[in-house]
Amino acid sequence: MTAEHKSQFWTIARRDSAAGYLFIAPQLVGIVLFVLLPLCLVFWYSLHEWNVLANTFTYTGAQNYRMLLEDSSLPAVLGATALFSFGLVVLNMSLALLLAVLLNQKLRGIAVFRTLFFSPVVVSLVAWTIVWGFLLQKNGGINGMLLAIGIEGPNWLREPATAMVSVIVVQVFKNVGLNMILFLAALQGVPNELYEAARIDGASPFKQFRRITLPMISPTILLTSIITIVGSLQVFAQIAVLTQGGPGVSTTVLVYYLYQQAFQFHFFGYGSTLSILLFVIVALLTFAQWQLRKRIVFYEN
């Protein structure tokens, strides 16, 4: 190819495109190696039974998927997963929005409270969970405070009625600060002129919140809901440290059940099948939320 032909081929647009691909190449390589390739491998493993102890890798076809339909424990596991996700999302987002509204006030020393509420987010997850595990024991700190006012508390992590609630509350206190900061940033982006116009028209504070605040921060609400729901379906360390899925299977969520099947019972093929199920659930929920954005999200033109 002559120099003239090279100059005609290597145009400014093509040079810009090549530069763009070079910039995104590390991200693309990371997605292929750490997302797409593991997904393909998990699907391949789900079609086999891998016995690590016997060093066998046997093709079983759809047998693991038939086991999924016949698993008598799976409905209880999915029920516990749904209960945990619902309780976590509702409590986390409600509390985060309430804290953001309160901390959005222009008061002296308000930055200290913002730091205090956000600080659990940067604390080690395992350390946070271990401390709460001690506090929620039968003779732990929570029951000690209740006993001081004449109330005998339950064994929070060992009774079916309180174990799931305890795990949800621990997780909410850990991560509510992240959603709070996102909501706070969104609230500070709402123009004050809208509130001033509403006050002139005689709108009450509640109506201002419903008609102005919620629509204006609805994109952030969508973002936080997706993050919180996906995060709730991936919870593992809290269950492993606090309850080990008990009592019974009352706190055995899908990720922990997957771990049990694959790494405790060494059913790696069935564990991979459960991973596929988890992926499908997360994908469907995310897609449904994204489709709802046209109805629930207000975009300012």
GROMACS .gro file of N, CA and C in nm, residues 65 233 273-287:
model
   51
   65TYR      N    1  -3.080  -2.971   3.603
   65TYR     CA    2  -3.198  -2.886   3.590
   65TYR      C    3  -3.324  -2.960   3.633
  233LEU      N    4  -2.986  -0.984   4.669
  233LEU     CA    5  -2.986  -1.121   4.616
  233LEU      C    6  -2.849  -1.185   4.621
  273THR      N    7  -2.589  -2.494   3.858
  273THR     CA    8  -2.727  -2.477   3.813
  273THR      C    9  -2.799  -2.372   3.897
  274LEU      N   10  -2.775  -2.372   4.026
  274LEU     CA   11  -2.832  -2.270   4.113
  274LEU      C   12  -2.776  -2.132   4.078
  275SER      N   13  -2.651  -2.126   4.036
  275SER     CA   14  -2.593  -1.999   3.992
  275SER      C   15  -2.665  -1.946   3.869
  276ILE      N   16  -2.698  -2.035   3.776
  276ILE     CA   17  -2.773  -1.995   3.657
  276ILE      C   18  -2.911  -1.942   3.698
  277LEU      N   19  -2.975  -2.009   3.794
  277LEU     CA   20  -3.105  -1.962   3.843
  277LEU      C   21  -3.094  -1.823   3.904
  278LEU      N   22  -2.991  -1.800   3.983
  278LEU     CA   23  -2.970  -1.669   4.043
  278LEU      C   24  -2.947  -1.562   3.936
  279PHE      N   25  -2.867  -1.596   3.837
  279PHE     CA   26  -2.841  -1.501   3.727
  279PHE      C   27  -2.971  -1.465   3.655
  280VAL      N   28  -3.055  -1.563   3.629
  280VAL     CA   29  -3.182  -1.537   3.560
  280VAL      C   30  -3.273  -1.448   3.644
  281ILE      N   31  -3.279  -1.474   3.776
  281ILE     CA   32  -3.363  -1.392   3.863
  281ILE      C   33  -3.315  -1.247   3.865
  282VAL      N   34  -3.184  -1.228   3.880
  282VAL     CA   35  -3.129  -1.091   3.883
  282VAL      C   36  -3.154  -1.021   3.749
  283ALA      N   37  -3.133  -1.093   3.639
  283ALA     CA   38  -3.153  -1.032   3.507
  283ALA      C   39  -3.298  -0.992   3.485
  284LEU      N   40  -3.392  -1.079   3.525
  284LEU     CA   41  -3.534  -1.049   3.506
  284LEU      C   42  -3.578  -0.931   3.591
  285LEU      N   43  -3.533  -0.926   3.716
  285LEU     CA   44  -3.571  -0.815   3.803
  285LEU      C   45  -3.513  -0.683   3.753
  286THR      N   46  -3.388  -0.686   3.711
  286THR     CA   47  -3.325  -0.564   3.658
  286THR      C   48  -3.395  -0.517   3.531
  287PHE      N   49  -3.428  -0.611   3.443
  287PHE     CA   50  -3.498  -0.576   3.319
  287PHE      C   51  -3.636  -0.517   3.349
   0.00000   0.00000   0.00000
